[in-house]
Coordinates of C-alpha atoms and ligand atoms in Angstrom, one line a residue:
Chain A
M1 CA 127.3 181.2 135.3
L2 CA 124.1 183.1 135.9
K3 CA 123.2 181.8 139.3
K4 CA 119.6 181.3 140.0
Q5 CA 118.4 184.2 142.1
G6 CA 115.6 183.9 144.5
G7 CA 112.4 185.4 143.1
E8 CA 114.0 186.3 139.9
N9 CA 111.1 184.8 137.9
L10 CA 108.0 185.6 139.8
A11 CA 104.8 185.4 137.9
G12 CA 104.4 188.1 135.3
K13 CA 108.0 189.2 135.5
I14 CA 109.3 189.3 132.0
K15 CA 113.0 189.5 131.4
R16 CA 114.5 190.1 128.0
Y17 CA 118.0 189.4 126.7
Q18 CA 119.0 190.3 123.2
L19 CA 122.0 189.5 121.0
K20 CA 122.5 190.9 117.5
L21 CA 125.3 189.6 115.3
P22 CA 126.4 189.3 111.7
S23 CA 125.1 186.1 110.2
S24 CA 128.3 184.0 110.4
T25 CA 128.6 180.4 111.6
N26 CA 131.6 181.9 113.3
H27 CA 129.3 183.3 116.0
L28 CA 127.3 180.1 116.7
E29 CA 129.4 179.4 119.7
L30 CA 128.8 182.8 121.1
I31 CA 125.0 182.4 120.5
R32 CA 125.1 179.1 122.3
E33 CA 126.9 180.5 125.3
F34 CA 124.5 183.5 125.4
V35 CA 121.4 181.2 125.5
T36 CA 122.8 178.5 127.7
N37 CA 124.0 181.0 130.3
I38 CA 120.5 182.5 130.5
A39 CA 118.9 179.1 130.6
R40 CA 121.2 178.1 133.5
G41 CA 120.1 181.2 135.4
V42 CA 116.5 180.2 135.0
G43 CA 117.3 176.9 136.7
F44 CA 117.0 174.3 133.8
D45 CA 119.0 171.2 134.4
D46 CA 122.0 170.3 132.2
E47 CA 119.9 168.0 129.9
K48 CA 117.3 170.7 129.2
I49 CA 120.0 173.3 128.7
S50 CA 121.7 171.1 126.1
Q51 CA 118.3 170.7 124.3
I52 CA 117.8 174.4 124.2
E53 CA 121.4 174.9 123.1
L54 CA 121.0 172.5 120.2
A55 CA 117.6 173.8 119.0
V56 CA 118.9 177.4 119.0
D57 CA 122.0 176.4 117.1
E58 CA 120.0 174.6 114.5
A59 CA 117.7 177.6 114.0
C60 CA 120.6 180.0 113.7
T61 CA 122.5 177.7 111.4
N62 CA 119.5 177.6 109.1
V63 CA 119.4 181.4 109.0
V64 CA 123.0 181.6 108.0
K65 CA 122.8 178.7 105.5
H66 CA 119.3 179.1 104.1
A67 CA 117.9 182.5 104.8
Y68 CA 121.1 184.3 103.8
K69 CA 122.6 181.5 101.7
G70 CA 126.0 181.9 103.5
D71 CA 126.2 185.7 103.3
D72 CA 127.9 186.3 106.7
K73 CA 127.2 190.0 107.0
Q74 CA 123.4 190.0 107.4
P75 CA 121.6 190.7 110.6
L76 CA 120.9 187.8 112.9
D77 CA 119.0 188.6 116.1
V78 CA 118.5 186.3 119.0
L79 CA 116.0 187.4 121.7
V80 CA 115.5 185.5 124.9
Q81 CA 112.4 186.3 126.8
T82 CA 111.6 184.6 130.1
D83 CA 108.7 184.7 132.5
S84 CA 107.7 182.4 135.2
K85 CA 106.5 179.7 132.9
K86 CA 108.2 179.9 129.5
F87 CA 111.7 180.3 128.3
K88 CA 111.2 181.7 124.8
I89 CA 113.9 182.3 122.1
I90 CA 113.0 184.3 119.0
I91 CA 115.5 184.1 116.2
S92 CA 114.9 186.6 113.5
D93 CA 116.4 187.4 110.1
K94 CA 115.7 189.6 107.1
G95 CA 116.5 186.9 104.6
K96 CA 114.5 184.9 102.0
G97 CA 112.3 183.0 104.4
F98 CA 110.5 179.7 103.5
S99 CA 107.3 177.8 103.9
P100 CA 107.7 175.7 106.9
N101 CA 104.5 173.8 106.0
K102 CA 106.2 172.5 102.9
I103 CA 109.1 171.0 104.9
K104 CA 108.2 167.3 105.5
T105 CA 109.1 165.7 108.8
P106 CA 111.8 163.3 108.0
D107 CA 111.0 159.6 108.3
M108 CA 114.0 158.7 110.4
K109 CA 114.0 155.0 109.4
K110 CA 114.0 155.9 105.8
Y111 CA 116.4 158.8 106.4
L112 CA 119.0 156.5 108.1
S113 CA 118.7 153.7 105.5
E114 CA 119.3 156.2 102.7
M115 CA 122.2 157.8 104.7
R116 CA 121.2 161.3 103.8
V117 CA 123.0 164.4 104.7
G118 CA 121.1 167.3 106.3
G119 CA 117.4 167.9 106.7
L120 CA 117.5 167.3 110.5
G121 CA 117.5 170.8 111.9
I122 CA 113.8 171.5 112.0
Y123 CA 113.0 168.0 113.2
L124 CA 115.5 168.4 116.0
M125 CA 114.0 171.8 117.0
Q126 CA 110.5 170.2 117.1
T127 CA 111.8 167.2 119.1
L128 CA 113.8 169.2 121.6
M129 CA 111.5 172.1 122.3
D130 CA 108.0 172.3 123.7
E131 CA 106.8 174.8 121.0
V132 CA 108.2 175.7 117.6
D133 CA 106.7 178.4 115.6
F134 CA 107.6 180.1 112.3
K135 CA 106.4 183.5 111.2
M136 CA 107.7 184.5 107.7
E137 CA 107.8 187.9 106.1
P138 CA 110.5 187.3 103.5
G139 CA 113.1 190.2 103.2
K140 CA 111.5 191.9 106.2
K141 CA 111.4 189.8 109.2
N142 CA 111.3 186.0 109.5
R143 CA 111.0 184.6 112.9
V144 CA 111.5 181.2 114.5
Q145 CA 110.1 181.1 118.0
L146 CA 111.3 178.3 120.3
V147 CA 109.7 177.7 123.7
K148 CA 110.8 175.5 126.5
Y149 CA 108.5 175.3 129.6
I150 CA 110.2 176.1 132.8
P151 CA 109.8 173.3 135.4
Q152 CA 107.4 174.7 138.1
Chain B
M1 CA 136.9 179.6 123.9
S2 CA 137.2 176.0 123.0
G3 CA 137.2 176.1 119.2
F4 CA 137.6 172.7 117.5
E5 CA 140.6 170.5 117.0
I6 CA 141.2 167.2 115.5
A7 CA 144.2 165.0 116.5
L8 CA 145.0 162.1 114.1
L9 CA 146.6 158.9 115.1
E10 CA 147.6 156.2 112.6
N11 CA 148.1 152.6 113.8
K12 CA 148.6 150.1 111.0
E13 CA 145.4 150.0 109.1
I14 CA 143.4 152.1 111.5
V15 CA 143.1 155.9 111.6
T16 CA 141.8 157.4 114.8
L17 CA 140.5 160.9 115.0
H18 CA 140.3 162.6 118.4
L19 CA 137.8 165.4 118.3
K20 CA 138.1 168.3 120.7
G21 CA 135.9 171.3 121.4
F22 CA 132.7 171.8 119.5
L23 CA 131.5 170.4 116.2
D24 CA 128.9 172.7 114.6
A25 CA 128.2 174.2 111.2
H26 CA 131.4 176.4 111.6
T27 CA 133.8 173.6 112.4
A28 CA 132.2 170.7 110.5
P29 CA 134.2 171.5 107.3
D30 CA 137.4 170.8 109.2
L31 CA 136.2 167.2 110.0
E32 CA 135.0 166.8 106.4
T33 CA 138.5 167.7 105.2
E34 CA 140.1 165.0 107.6
L35 CA 137.7 162.3 106.5
Q36 CA 138.2 163.3 102.9
K37 CA 141.9 162.8 103.4
C38 CA 141.3 159.3 104.9
I39 CA 139.5 158.4 101.7
S40 CA 142.0 159.9 99.4
N41 CA 144.7 157.9 101.3
K42 CA 142.6 154.8 101.1
R43 CA 142.3 154.5 104.9
Y44 CA 138.9 153.1 105.3
K45 CA 139.1 151.9 108.9
V46 CA 138.3 155.0 110.9
I47 CA 137.7 155.4 114.6
V48 CA 136.3 158.7 115.9
N49 CA 137.0 159.3 119.6
F50 CA 134.5 161.8 121.1
Q51 CA 136.1 162.0 124.6
E52 CA 136.9 165.7 124.4
L53 CA 134.1 166.8 122.2
G54 CA 131.8 169.1 124.2
Y55 CA 129.1 169.7 121.6
I56 CA 127.7 168.5 118.3
S57 CA 124.9 169.8 116.1
S58 CA 123.3 168.3 113.0
A59 CA 125.9 169.8 110.9
G60 CA 128.4 167.7 112.7
L61 CA 126.3 164.6 112.4
G62 CA 125.9 165.2 108.7
V63 CA 129.6 164.9 108.2
F64 CA 129.5 161.2 109.2
M65 CA 126.5 160.6 106.9
G66 CA 128.4 162.1 104.0
F67 CA 131.2 159.5 104.2
I68 CA 129.9 156.4 105.7
E69 CA 128.6 154.9 102.4
E70 CA 131.8 155.3 100.5
I71 CA 133.9 154.1 103.4
R72 CA 131.8 150.9 103.8
K73 CA 131.8 150.3 100.1
N74 CA 135.5 150.0 100.4
G75 CA 135.3 147.5 103.2
G76 CA 135.9 150.0 106.0
D77 CA 133.8 151.6 108.7
I78 CA 133.5 154.6 110.9
K79 CA 133.3 153.5 114.5
L80 CA 132.5 155.9 117.2
T81 CA 133.9 155.8 120.8
N82 CA 134.0 157.6 124.2
M83 CA 130.9 159.7 123.9
S84 CA 129.8 161.7 126.8
S85 CA 126.1 161.3 127.6
K86 CA 125.5 164.8 126.2
I87 CA 126.8 163.8 122.8
F88 CA 125.3 160.3 122.9
R89 CA 121.9 161.8 123.5
V90 CA 122.0 163.7 120.2
F91 CA 123.0 160.6 118.3
D92 CA 120.4 158.5 120.1
L93 CA 117.6 161.0 119.5
L94 CA 118.1 160.6 115.8
G95 CA 118.4 156.9 115.9
F96 CA 122.0 157.0 114.7
P97 CA 123.1 154.0 116.9
A98 CA 121.2 151.9 114.4
L99 CA 123.6 153.0 111.7
Y100 CA 126.9 153.4 113.6
E101 CA 128.7 151.2 116.0
I102 CA 129.3 153.1 119.2
F103 CA 131.8 151.8 121.7
K104 CA 132.8 152.9 125.2
T105 CA 136.5 152.6 124.4
E106 CA 138.9 152.8 121.4
E107 CA 140.1 149.3 122.3
E108 CA 136.7 147.8 121.7
A109 CA 136.5 149.5 118.4
V110 CA 139.9 148.3 117.4
Q111 CA 139.0 144.7 118.3
K112 CA 135.9 144.9 116.1
F113 CA 138.1 146.0 113.1
T114 CA 140.7 143.3 113.5
Chain C
M1 CA 136.3 181.2 119.8
L2 CA 135.7 183.6 116.9
K3 CA 138.6 182.6 114.6
K4 CA 140.2 185.4 112.7
Q5 CA 138.8 185.2 109.2
G6 CA 140.8 186.4 106.2
G7 CA 139.6 189.8 105.0
E8 CA 136.9 190.0 107.7
N9 CA 138.0 193.5 108.6
L10 CA 138.8 195.3 105.4
A11 CA 138.9 199.0 105.4
G12 CA 135.6 200.6 105.8
K13 CA 133.8 197.4 106.6
I14 CA 131.9 198.0 109.8
K15 CA 130.6 195.1 111.9
R16 CA 128.2 195.5 114.7
Y17 CA 127.4 193.2 117.6
Q18 CA 124.9 194.1 120.2
L19 CA 124.0 192.6 123.6
K20 CA 121.1 193.8 125.7
L21 CA 120.6 192.6 129.2
P22 CA 118.9 193.4 132.5
S23 CA 121.3 195.4 134.6
S24 CA 122.5 192.7 137.0
T25 CA 126.1 191.9 138.0
N26 CA 124.9 188.4 137.4
H27 CA 125.5 189.1 133.7
L28 CA 128.9 190.5 133.9
E29 CA 130.5 187.2 132.9
L30 CA 128.3 186.9 129.9
I31 CA 129.2 190.5 128.8
R32 CA 132.9 189.7 129.2
E33 CA 132.5 186.6 127.1
F34 CA 130.6 188.4 124.5
V35 CA 133.3 191.1 124.1
T36 CA 136.3 188.9 124.5
N37 CA 135.0 186.6 121.8
I38 CA 134.6 189.3 119.3
A39 CA 138.0 190.8 120.3
R40 CA 139.6 187.5 119.7
G41 CA 138.0 187.3 116.3
V42 CA 139.6 190.7 115.4
G43 CA 143.0 189.3 116.2
F44 CA 143.9 191.0 119.4
D45 CA 146.5 189.2 121.5
D46 CA 145.6 187.8 124.9
E47 CA 147.0 190.8 126.8
K48 CA 144.9 193.3 124.8
I49 CA 141.9 191.0 125.1
S50 CA 142.2 191.1 128.9
Q51 CA 142.5 194.8 128.9
I52 CA 139.3 195.2 126.9
E53 CA 137.6 192.6 129.1
L54 CA 138.5 194.5 132.3
A55 CA 137.6 198.0 130.9
V56 CA 134.2 196.8 129.7
D57 CA 133.5 195.0 133.0
E58 CA 134.4 198.2 134.9
A59 CA 132.0 200.3 132.7
C60 CA 129.2 197.8 133.1
T61 CA 129.7 197.4 136.8
N62 CA 129.4 201.2 137.1
V63 CA 126.1 201.2 135.3
V64 CA 124.7 198.6 137.6
K65 CA 126.1 200.1 140.8
H66 CA 125.9 203.8 140.1
A67 CA 123.6 204.5 137.2
Y68 CA 120.9 202.2 138.5
K69 CA 122.0 202.0 142.1
G70 CA 121.8 198.2 142.1
D71 CA 118.3 197.9 140.4
D72 CA 118.9 194.8 138.4
K73 CA 116.0 195.1 136.0
Q74 CA 117.0 198.2 134.0
P75 CA 118.3 198.1 130.5
L76 CA 122.0 197.7 129.9
D77 CA 123.2 197.7 126.3
V78 CA 126.6 196.7 125.0
L79 CA 127.4 197.5 121.4
V80 CA 130.6 196.4 119.8
Q81 CA 131.5 198.1 116.5
T82 CA 134.6 197.2 114.6
D83 CA 136.2 198.5 111.5
S84 CA 139.7 198.0 110.2
K85 CA 141.2 200.4 112.7
K86 CA 139.1 200.6 115.8
F87 CA 137.5 198.2 118.2
K88 CA 134.8 200.3 119.8
I89 CA 132.5 199.3 122.7
I90 CA 129.6 201.5 123.6
I91 CA 127.9 200.8 126.9
S92 CA 124.7 202.6 127.4
D93 CA 122.1 203.0 130.1
K94 CA 119.0 205.0 130.9
G95 CA 120.1 205.7 134.5
K96 CA 121.0 208.7 136.5
G97 CA 124.2 209.6 134.7
F98 CA 127.0 211.6 136.2
S99 CA 129.6 214.3 135.4
P100 CA 132.7 212.6 134.4
N101 CA 134.7 215.8 134.6
K102 CA 134.0 216.0 138.3
I103 CA 135.6 212.6 138.9
K104 CA 139.2 213.1 139.8
T105 CA 141.9 210.8 138.6
P106 CA 143.0 209.0 141.7
D107 CA 146.5 209.7 142.9
M108 CA 147.6 206.1 143.1
K109 CA 150.3 206.7 145.7
K110 CA 147.9 208.5 148.0
Y111 CA 145.2 206.0 147.2
L112 CA 147.3 203.0 148.3
S113 CA 148.7 204.7 151.4
E114 CA 145.1 205.5 152.5
M115 CA 144.0 201.9 151.6
R116 CA 140.8 203.1 150.0
V117 CA 138.1 200.9 148.6
G118 CA 136.8 201.6 145.1
G119 CA 137.2 204.6 142.9
L120 CA 139.4 202.7 140.4
G121 CA 137.0 201.9 137.6
I122 CA 137.3 204.9 135.5
Y123 CA 141.0 205.1 136.1
L124 CA 141.4 201.5 134.9
M125 CA 139.3 202.2 131.8
Q126 CA 141.5 205.2 130.9
T127 CA 144.6 203.2 131.5
L128 CA 143.6 200.2 129.6
M129 CA 141.9 201.7 126.5
D130 CA 143.1 204.1 123.8
E131 CA 140.0 206.3 124.0
V132 CA 137.4 206.7 126.7
D133 CA 134.5 209.0 126.2
F134 CA 131.4 209.7 128.2
K135 CA 128.2 211.2 126.8
M136 CA 125.4 211.8 129.4
E137 CA 121.7 212.4 129.0
P138 CA 120.5 211.3 132.4
G139 CA 117.3 209.2 132.4
K140 CA 117.5 209.0 128.6
K141 CA 120.7 207.6 127.3
N142 CA 124.1 207.7 129.0
R143 CA 127.0 206.3 127.0
V144 CA 130.5 205.2 127.8
Q145 CA 132.5 204.7 124.6
L146 CA 135.7 202.7 124.9
V147 CA 138.1 202.3 121.9
K148 CA 141.1 200.1 121.4
Y149 CA 143.1 200.5 118.3
I150 CA 143.5 197.4 116.2
P151 CA 147.2 196.5 115.5
Q152 CA 147.7 197.1 111.8
Chain D
M1 CA 130.5 178.7 133.1
S2 CA 133.2 179.0 135.7
G3 CA 131.4 180.8 138.5
F4 CA 133.4 181.5 141.6
E5 CA 134.5 179.2 144.5
I6 CA 136.5 179.6 147.6
A7 CA 138.2 176.7 149.3
L8 CA 139.4 177.3 152.8
L9 CA 142.4 175.5 154.4
E10 CA 143.4 176.1 158.0
N11 CA 146.9 175.2 159.2
K12 CA 147.7 176.2 162.7
E13 CA 147.6 180.0 162.7
I14 CA 147.3 180.5 159.0
V15 CA 144.2 180.5 156.9
T16 CA 144.6 179.9 153.2
L17 CA 141.9 180.8 150.7
H18 CA 142.0 179.2 147.3
L19 CA 140.1 181.3 144.8
K20 CA 138.7 179.7 141.7
G21 CA 136.8 181.2 138.7
F22 CA 136.2 184.9 138.4
L23 CA 136.2 187.6 141.0
D24 CA 134.0 190.5 139.8
A25 CA 131.3 192.7 141.3
H26 CA 129.0 189.8 141.4
T27 CA 131.2 187.4 143.2
A28 CA 133.3 189.8 145.4
P29 CA 130.7 189.7 148.2
D30 CA 131.5 185.9 148.6
L31 CA 135.1 186.7 149.2
E32 CA 134.1 189.6 151.5
T33 CA 132.1 187.1 153.6
E34 CA 135.1 184.7 153.9
L35 CA 137.5 187.5 155.0
Q36 CA 134.9 188.8 157.4
K37 CA 134.8 185.4 158.9
C38 CA 138.5 185.3 159.3
I39 CA 138.4 188.5 161.3
S40 CA 135.4 187.4 163.4
N41 CA 137.4 184.2 164.2
K42 CA 140.5 186.3 165.0
R43 CA 142.5 184.6 162.2
Y44 CA 144.6 187.4 161.0
K45 CA 147.3 185.5 159.1
V46 CA 145.7 185.0 155.7
I47 CA 147.1 183.6 152.5
V48 CA 145.1 184.0 149.3
N49 CA 146.1 181.6 146.5
F50 CA 145.2 182.9 143.0
Q51 CA 146.3 179.8 141.1
E52 CA 142.8 178.9 139.8
L53 CA 141.5 182.5 139.5
G54 CA 140.9 183.4 135.9
Y55 CA 139.7 186.9 136.2
I56 CA 139.7 189.9 138.6
S57 CA 138.1 193.3 138.4
S58 CA 138.4 196.3 140.6
A59 CA 135.5 195.1 142.7
G60 CA 137.7 192.1 143.5
L61 CA 140.7 194.2 144.3
G62 CA 138.6 196.4 146.5
V63 CA 137.8 193.5 148.8
F64 CA 141.4 193.2 149.9
M65 CA 141.6 196.9 150.4
G66 CA 138.6 196.7 152.7
F67 CA 140.2 194.3 155.1
I68 CA 144.0 194.9 155.0
E69 CA 144.0 197.6 157.6
E70 CA 142.1 195.8 160.2
I71 CA 144.1 192.6 159.7
R72 CA 147.4 194.4 160.0
K73 CA 146.3 196.3 163.0
N74 CA 145.9 192.9 164.6
G75 CA 149.4 191.8 163.8
G76 CA 148.3 189.8 160.7
D77 CA 148.6 190.2 157.0
I78 CA 147.0 189.2 153.7
K79 CA 149.7 187.6 151.5
L80 CA 149.0 186.8 147.9
T81 CA 150.4 183.8 146.0
N82 CA 150.3 181.9 142.7
M83 CA 149.1 184.7 140.4
S84 CA 148.9 184.1 136.7
S85 CA 150.4 186.8 134.6
K86 CA 146.9 188.0 133.7
I87 CA 145.9 188.5 137.3
F88 CA 149.3 190.0 138.3
R89 CA 149.1 192.6 135.5
V90 CA 145.9 194.0 137.1
F91 CA 147.5 194.2 140.5
D92 CA 150.7 195.7 139.0
L93 CA 148.9 198.3 136.9
L94 CA 147.4 199.8 140.1
G95 CA 150.6 199.6 142.1
F96 CA 149.2 197.0 144.5
P97 CA 152.5 195.2 144.8
A98 CA 153.7 198.1 146.9
L99 CA 151.0 197.4 149.4
Y100 CA 150.7 193.6 149.3
E101 CA 153.4 190.9 149.4
I102 CA 153.0 188.7 146.4
F103 CA 154.7 185.3 146.3
K104 CA 155.2 182.6 143.7
T105 CA 154.2 179.8 146.1
E106 CA 152.2 179.3 149.3
E107 CA 155.3 177.9 151.0
E108 CA 157.1 181.2 150.6
A109 CA 154.2 183.1 152.1
V110 CA 154.0 180.6 155.0
Q111 CA 157.7 181.1 155.7
K112 CA 157.2 184.9 155.8
F113 CA 154.5 184.4 158.4
T114 CA 156.5 182.2 160.7
Ligands
ADP1 N1 115.6 180.0 108.3 C1 115.4 179.5 107.1 N2 115.3 180.3 106.0 C2 115.0 179.7 104.8 N3 114.9 178.4 104.6 C3 114.9 177.6 105.7 C4 115.2 178.1 107.0 N4 115.2 177.0 107.8 C5 115.0 175.9 107.1 N5 114.8 176.2 105.8 C6 114.5 175.3 104.7 O1 114.0 174.1 105.3 C7 114.9 172.9 104.9 C8 115.0 172.0 106.1 O2 115.7 172.5 107.1 P1 116.4 171.6 108.2 O3 115.4 170.6 108.7 O4 117.0 172.5 109.2 O5 117.6 170.8 107.5 P2 118.9 171.4 106.7 O6 119.1 172.8 107.2 O7 120.0 170.4 107.1 O8 118.6 171.3 105.2 C9 116.2 173.6 104.5 O9 116.9 172.8 103.6 C10 115.7 174.9 103.9 O10 115.3 174.7 102.5
ADP2 N1 127.8 204.8 134.8 C1 127.8 205.7 135.8 N2 126.7 206.3 136.2 C2 126.7 207.1 137.3 N3 127.8 207.4 138.0 C3 128.9 206.9 137.7 C4 129.0 206.0 136.6 N4 130.3 205.6 136.5 C5 131.0 206.2 137.5 N5 130.2 206.9 138.2 C6 130.6 207.8 139.3 O1 132.0 207.9 139.3 C7 132.6 207.5 140.5 C8 133.9 206.8 140.2 O2 133.7 205.6 139.5 P1 134.8 204.5 139.4 O3 136.2 205.2 139.1 O4 134.4 203.5 138.5 O5 135.0 203.9 140.9 P2 133.9 203.2 141.8 O6 132.8 202.7 140.9 O7 134.6 202.1 142.4 O8 133.4 204.2 142.8 C9 131.6 206.5 141.1 O9 131.7 206.4 142.5 C10 130.2 207.2 140.7 O10 129.9 208.2 141.6

């Protein structure tokens, strides 16, 4: 939808796109469309766009389910920031936060053999994106920052 | 725009679910309900056709994980068919093909059941 | 996409959705999707959704073309605010602004006979929406406020 | 996702443009270019088929206004066909049916030309 425009992402040129919504899973599709449309405009191929789409969905789903424990009226912000090198998405909430260091990377072999439900979101984000970073200030501002490098 | 829909086809012992649209944390409960019904009705041979599914997240994957054990305990299975490469990539990334049989067509899945 | 949820719009419950983008016509489709998806969630029928879609597009197109004279890097904000009675969209820019009172309502008969190009945007907004309001602070914050009443 | 595309068909004297996707301030220049080409090539009998157009704004409407006079001056016309009710409503709201002939099918438009 957002056609690539010549010179739109010259070095140093930062573009920002922001979406603020109530924290409902109802809005996940809208968030995905928002992010994929911008990613398409930057020139990512379909596979990379799908990776970004899924990583962002997982991060936002976690905010709704975990940060706000299903309360669908809390603030969920998605900020997309692009420059010539990085496609950065910052998802922020004012919910309970968590200690990402305490979350263990799932052992997929064990995971599958035990047929567990859930626990894949953060693993997916880390597998799909080039950088994943959490900054927590519970009740104030918790942030997940996802970065995908733009093919040069 | 797409939303999520499930069409259900019953053929003798086999229940086939056609998924359409997107399967995420918002719509996963709908699929859960359908699979729960299969189990309540003792229909343990389930085929899920992904032909028209445009998107799946881990919430959608989790639904299958939540039922596969009980279904297999009862001599059944959930077999997956007609995945686009986009959907297959997500399953593959997580190693799910080791746990689920994935077929190109429904016919192949039916044959495996019978 | 945003299914209507029981009790989502009880009296007094205000919901806010915000989208901030660079002022490019490139993003009009994204803006339309943003607004129509929320409108669908409120329960408007297809005809009313199309009316809202067009009015918002016209307002945003005017921001890009007139307020910023085509500069596609300026801030364009779209805020959707819903309560039980009104679906309100506030489009704001920091551009040059204008005096809406000086814009004459086109005489459509004359318009058509002269085969003129343009000059229909504000007329469309006024025809399609229940309320249209402009608040101008040139260079600071110009706002177009569009309201559609929610069927009770 | 849809973008905007124009497919061009030439049949004897008549040029038919099939519009697809959305026609807004971003994509209107593409249509402008096509109509400009028609005029440069002295093809003044133009049919625009809206079958696959999902959206039009005043920027799209304006394109037709910008060419109709010159085209008619040269003995031609722009005839519009296959509008969905969504698209027709926009034309109708502005009284455009008084200025443009709108047909259900391309055939009817062709007949009017010949
Ligand atoms: N945004 C968040 N806020 C609070 N807790 C979170 C957040 N994201 C993840 N968590 C915690 O980390 C755990 C692992 O998350 P994840 O890998 O996404 O799997 P799942 O969400 O399926 O449990 C969650 O169960 C939750 O306890
Ligand atoms: N957001 C805006 N900022 C500055 N000027 C505007 C804005 N919106 C409208 N105008 C002025 O009002 C005029 C009429 O606008 P409109 O009815 O939308 O028709 P058009 O945009 O096709 O000219 C414009 O030509 C422009 O001069």
